[in-house]
CSV table of C-alpha atoms and ligand atoms in Angstrom, one decimal:
chain,number,residue,atom,x,y,z
A,68,MET,CA,5.5,5.5,11.1
A,69,LEU,CA,4.9,3.3,14.1
A,70,LYS,CA,7.4,1.2,15.9
A,71,ILE,CA,6.1,-2.1,14.9
A,72,THR,CA,6.1,-0.6,11.0
A,73,PRO,CA,9.5,-1.6,10.0
A,74,TYR,CA,8.8,-5.5,11.4
A,75,LEU,CA,5.3,-6.3,9.9
A,76,GLY,CA,6.5,-7.4,6.4
A,77,ILE,CA,7.6,-10.7,8.1
A,78,LEU,CA,3.6,-11.4,8.1
A,79,VAL,CA,3.1,-11.4,4.2
A,80,LEU,CA,6.2,-14.3,4.1
A,81,ILE,CA,4.1,-16.0,6.8
A,82,VAL,CA,1.0,-15.8,5.0
A,83,SER,CA,2.4,-16.3,1.3
A,84,ILE,CA,4.9,-19.3,2.3
A,85,GLY,CA,3.1,-20.9,5.3
A,86,GLY,CA,-0.6,-20.5,3.9
A,87,LEU,CA,0.7,-23.2,1.2
A,88,TRP,CA,0.5,-25.8,4.2
A,89,PHE,CA,-2.0,-24.0,6.4
A,90,PRO,CA,-4.7,-22.5,4.2
A,91,ALA,CA,-6.4,-21.1,7.0
A,92,LEU,CA,-3.4,-18.3,7.1
A,93,GLY,CA,-5.0,-16.7,4.2
A,94,TYR,CA,-7.9,-15.3,6.4
A,95,PHE,CA,-5.4,-12.9,7.7
A,96,LEU,CA,-6.0,-10.8,4.8
A,97,LEU,CA,-9.5,-10.6,5.6
A,98,LEU,CA,-8.4,-8.8,9.2
A,99,VAL,CA,-6.2,-6.2,6.8
A,100,PHE,CA,-9.6,-5.4,4.4
A,101,ALA,CA,-11.2,-5.2,7.7
A,102,ALA,CA,-8.7,-2.7,9.1
A,103,LEU,CA,-8.1,-0.6,6.2
A,104,PHE,CA,-12.0,-0.3,5.3
A,105,LEU,CA,-12.6,1.1,9.1
A,106,ILE,CA,-9.4,3.1,9.5
A,107,SER,CA,-9.4,5.0,5.6
A,108,PRO,CA,-13.4,7.1,6.2
A,109,PHE,CA,-11.3,9.0,9.0
A,110,ARG,CA,-7.7,8.7,7.9
A,111,GLY,CA,-6.8,8.2,4.0
A,112,ARG,CA,-4.3,5.7,3.2
A,113,TRP,CA,-2.3,6.0,6.3
A,114,PHE,CA,-3.0,2.0,7.0
A,115,CYS,CA,-0.8,1.8,4.0
A,116,GLY,CA,2.2,3.8,5.4
A,117,ASN,CA,1.8,2.2,9.0
A,118,LEU,CA,0.1,-1.1,9.2
A,119,CYS,CA,0.3,-2.6,5.9
A,120,PRO,CA,2.9,-5.7,5.8
A,121,ARG,CA,3.3,-5.6,2.4
A,122,GLY,CA,3.7,-1.7,2.7
A,123,SER,CA,6.5,-2.9,5.1
A,124,LEU,CA,8.1,-5.3,3.2
A,125,ALA,CA,8.5,-2.6,0.1
A,126,ASP,CA,9.8,-0.2,2.7
A,127,PHE,CA,12.1,-2.2,4.3
A,128,TRP,CA,12.9,-5.4,2.4
A,129,ILE,CA,12.3,-4.5,-1.4
A,130,VAL,CA,14.3,-1.4,-1.1
A,131,LYS,CA,17.3,-3.4,-0.6
A,132,ILE,CA,17.1,-4.9,-4.2
A,133,SER,CA,15.2,-1.6,-5.8
A,134,LYS,CA,16.6,0.0,-8.7
A,135,LYS,CA,14.8,3.3,-7.2
A,136,ASN,CA,13.7,4.4,-10.6
A,137,LYS,CA,10.7,7.0,-10.9
A,138,ILE,CA,7.7,5.2,-11.1
A,139,PRO,CA,5.3,5.3,-14.5
A,140,LYS,CA,2.7,8.3,-14.6
A,141,ALA,CA,0.5,5.6,-15.7
A,142,PHE,CA,0.6,3.6,-13.0
A,143,ARG,CA,-1.1,6.3,-10.7
A,144,SER,CA,-3.8,6.9,-13.6
A,145,PHE,CA,-7.4,5.6,-12.8
A,146,TRP,CA,-7.5,4.0,-16.3
A,147,LEU,CA,-5.1,1.4,-14.5
A,148,ARG,CA,-6.0,1.6,-11.4
A,149,VAL,CA,-9.9,0.7,-11.9
A,150,PRO,CA,-9.3,-1.8,-14.0
A,151,VAL,CA,-6.8,-3.5,-12.1
A,152,PHE,CA,-9.7,-3.5,-9.1
A,153,ILE,CA,-12.1,-4.7,-10.7
A,154,LEU,CA,-10.2,-7.3,-12.4
A,155,LEU,CA,-8.4,-8.6,-9.1
A,156,MET,CA,-11.3,-8.3,-6.9
A,157,GLY,CA,-13.9,-9.8,-9.7
A,158,PHE,CA,-11.3,-12.7,-10.0
A,159,MET,CA,-11.1,-13.3,-6.2
A,160,THR,CA,-15.0,-13.0,-5.7
A,161,TYR,CA,-15.6,-15.4,-8.7
A,162,ARG,CA,-13.1,-17.9,-7.2
A,163,ILE,CA,-14.6,-17.7,-3.9
A,164,ILE,CA,-18.6,-18.3,-5.2
A,165,SER,CA,-17.3,-21.7,-7.4
A,166,VAL,CA,-16.0,-23.1,-4.4
A,167,ILE,CA,-19.5,-22.5,-2.3
A,168,GLY,CA,-21.3,-25.9,-1.7
A,169,SER,CA,-17.9,-27.7,-2.2
A,170,LEU,CA,-16.0,-30.1,0.4
A,171,ASN,CA,-13.2,-28.5,2.7
A,172,ILE,CA,-14.7,-24.9,1.9
A,173,PHE,CA,-12.9,-22.9,4.6
A,174,ASP,CA,-9.2,-24.6,3.7
A,175,LYS,CA,-10.4,-24.1,-0.4
A,176,ILE,CA,-11.3,-20.2,0.5
A,177,GLY,CA,-8.6,-19.7,2.9
A,178,MET,CA,-6.2,-21.0,-0.4
A,179,ILE,CA,-7.7,-18.3,-2.1
A,180,LEU,CA,-6.7,-15.6,-0.7
A,181,VAL,CA,-3.2,-17.1,0.0
A,182,THR,CA,-2.6,-17.2,-4.2
A,183,MET,CA,-4.0,-13.9,-4.3
A,184,CYS,CA,-1.2,-12.9,-1.9
A,185,ILE,CA,1.2,-14.7,-2.9
A,186,VAL,CA,0.5,-13.3,-6.9
A,187,THR,CA,0.3,-9.8,-5.7
A,188,THR,CA,3.1,-10.1,-3.5
A,189,ALA,CA,5.1,-11.3,-6.5
A,190,ILE,CA,4.0,-8.4,-8.4
A,191,ALA,CA,5.2,-6.2,-6.0
A,192,ILE,CA,8.3,-7.5,-5.7
A,193,LEU,CA,8.7,-7.5,-9.3
A,194,LEU,CA,7.7,-3.7,-9.6
A,195,GLY,CA,9.5,-2.7,-6.7
A,196,SER,CA,12.7,-4.0,-7.3
A,197,TYR,CA,12.9,-2.3,-11.4
A,198,PHE,CA,11.1,0.9,-10.4
A,199,SER,CA,10.5,1.9,-6.8
A,200,PRO,CA,9.8,-0.2,-3.6
A,201,ARG,CA,6.5,1.4,-3.5
A,202,ALA,CA,5.8,1.1,-7.0
A,203,TRP,CA,2.8,-1.5,-6.5
A,204,CYS,CA,1.3,0.6,-3.9
A,205,THR,CA,0.7,3.2,-7.1
A,206,PHE,CA,-2.4,1.1,-8.2
A,207,CYS,CA,-2.9,-1.3,-5.1
A,208,PRO,CA,-6.7,-1.9,-5.2
A,209,MET,CA,-6.6,-2.1,-1.7
A,210,GLY,CA,-4.7,1.6,-2.0
A,211,THR,CA,-7.1,3.0,-4.5
A,212,ALA,CA,-10.2,1.9,-2.2
A,213,GLN,CA,-8.9,4.1,0.5
A,214,ARG,CA,-8.3,6.6,-1.6
A,215,LEU,CA,-11.7,6.7,-2.6
A,216,LEU,CA,-13.2,6.3,0.8
A,217,GLY,CA,-10.9,8.7,2.5
A,218,GLY,CA,-8.6,10.9,0.3
A,219,LYS,CA,-9.2,13.5,1.7
A,220,ARG,CA,-8.8,13.0,5.2
A,221,TYR,CA,-6.3,13.7,7.6
A,222,ALA,CA,-4.1,15.7,4.9
A,223,LEU,CA,-1.0,17.0,4.7
A,224,LYS,CA,-0.3,20.5,4.8
A,225,ILE,CA,2.5,22.8,4.2
A,226,GLU,CA,3.4,26.3,5.6
A,227,LYS,CA,4.5,28.1,2.4
A,228,GLU,CA,6.0,30.8,4.1
A,229,LYS,CA,8.4,28.4,6.3
A,230,CYS,CA,9.5,26.7,2.9
A,231,ILE,CA,12.1,27.0,1.4
A,232,THR,CA,11.9,24.7,-1.9
A,233,CYS,CA,14.6,22.2,-1.1
A,234,LYS,CA,12.4,19.6,-1.7
A,235,LYS,CA,14.4,17.2,0.6
A,236,CYS,CA,10.3,16.3,1.2
A,237,ASP,CA,10.0,15.3,-2.8
A,238,LYS,CA,13.1,13.1,-2.2
A,239,ILE,CA,12.5,10.8,0.9
A,240,CYS,CA,8.8,10.2,-0.1
A,241,PRO,CA,8.3,6.8,-0.9
A,242,MET,CA,5.2,7.3,-3.2
A,243,GLN,CA,7.2,9.8,-5.4
A,244,LEU,CA,4.2,12.7,-4.6
A,245,GLU,CA,5.4,16.3,-5.3
A,246,VAL,CA,5.3,17.0,-1.5
A,247,HIS,CA,6.6,20.9,-1.8
A,248,LYS,CA,3.9,21.8,-4.3
A,249,GLY,CA,1.2,22.0,-1.6
A,250,ALA,CA,-1.8,20.3,-3.5
A,251,PRO,CA,-3.9,18.0,-2.0
A,252,LEU,CA,-2.1,14.3,-2.1
A,253,PRO,CA,-5.0,11.7,-1.8
A,254,ASP,CA,-2.2,9.2,-2.6
A,255,CYS,CA,-0.2,10.3,0.2
A,256,ILE,CA,0.3,7.2,3.3
A,257,LYS,CA,0.9,8.9,5.8
A,258,CYS,CA,4.1,7.7,6.6
A,259,GLY,CA,5.5,11.6,8.2
A,260,ARG,CA,9.0,10.9,6.6
A,261,CYS,CA,8.8,14.1,4.6
A,262,ILE,CA,7.7,15.7,8.0
A,263,GLU,CA,10.7,14.4,9.7
A,264,ALA,CA,13.1,15.3,6.6
A,265,CYS,CA,11.6,19.0,6.7
A,266,PRO,CA,14.4,21.4,7.6
A,267,LYS,CA,11.8,24.3,8.1
A,268,ASP,CA,9.6,22.2,10.3
A,269,ALA,CA,6.8,23.5,7.5
A,270,LEU,CA,4.9,19.9,7.3
A,271,HIS,CA,2.1,18.8,9.6
A,272,PHE,CA,-1.1,16.9,9.1
B,361,SF4,S1,-1.0,0.1,-1.8
B,361,SF4,FE1,-1.6,-2.0,-1.0
B,361,SF4,S2,0.1,-3.5,-0.8
B,361,SF4,FE2,0.9,-0.9,-0.7
B,361,SF4,S3,0.7,-0.8,1.7
B,361,SF4,FE3,-1.7,-0.4,0.4
B,361,SF4,S4,-3.0,-2.1,0.7
B,361,SF4,FE4,-0.5,-2.2,1.1
B,362,SF4,S1,11.5,19.9,2.9
B,362,SF4,FE1,10.0,21.4,3.9
B,362,SF4,S2,11.8,23.3,3.3
B,362,SF4,FE2,12.2,21.8,1.8
B,362,SF4,S3,10.8,21.7,0.2
B,362,SF4,FE3,9.9,20.3,1.5
B,362,SF4,S4,8.3,21.9,2.7
B,362,SF4,FE4,9.6,23.1,2.1
B,363,SF4,S1,4.0,13.4,1.9
B,363,SF4,FE1,4.8,12.9,3.6
B,363,SF4,S2,3.8,11.5,4.8
B,363,SF4,FE2,2.8,11.5,2.5
B,363,SF4,S3,3.3,9.5,1.9
B,363,SF4,FE3,4.9,11.2,1.3
B,363,SF4,S4,6.6,11.5,2.6
B,363,SF4,FE4,4.7,10.1,3.3
């Protein structure tokens, strides 16, 4: 995690609330999309664990109201992730196409992006408070896209001979991954928490 990571969550609130008056703030989402698409072919879901404002909101704000239950397995399934990706991206594209040629197109597209930010943030807060702070991140379309683009990159490795199976890594993982098993973790968000928690220094990127 970077030093600025804990403070990025405020950007979600600025775009979601401020965007209602200043739709241009919605274009911040394009910056987010560009960053994650540029980073993921080299570092997988690193953006999710280090630079995503909503990820930061989950880890440092939603966590305060979360019941911290187990994230349902179905959330991780591609049977859910692919339809959610197609639905959200398709709906956003449809809405943008439908305002092309109208007056104030800049503001209208900005408002579509703001609305998308509000809706997905509301879902993230609801799921995060009932299940676990990062529940939304298990099937967020942008997380799925990063996994598909670079799920094998910058992989977490475990030195099995050092591991004492204490499972401290599993307990601290915000994505609730089974880190101790040493299997590939394409949904690892490279936050590094498990590395810090491991008493045997058995985990490395
Ligand atoms: S999964 Fe989505 S909301 Fe979660 S950190 Fe990644 S891009 Fe952000
Ligand atoms: S925290 Fe380290 S020692 Fe404990 S189970 Fe994980 S990898 Fe093994
Ligand atoms: S496996 Fe480790 S680095 Fe990856 S998300 Fe979990 S805690 Fe973070």
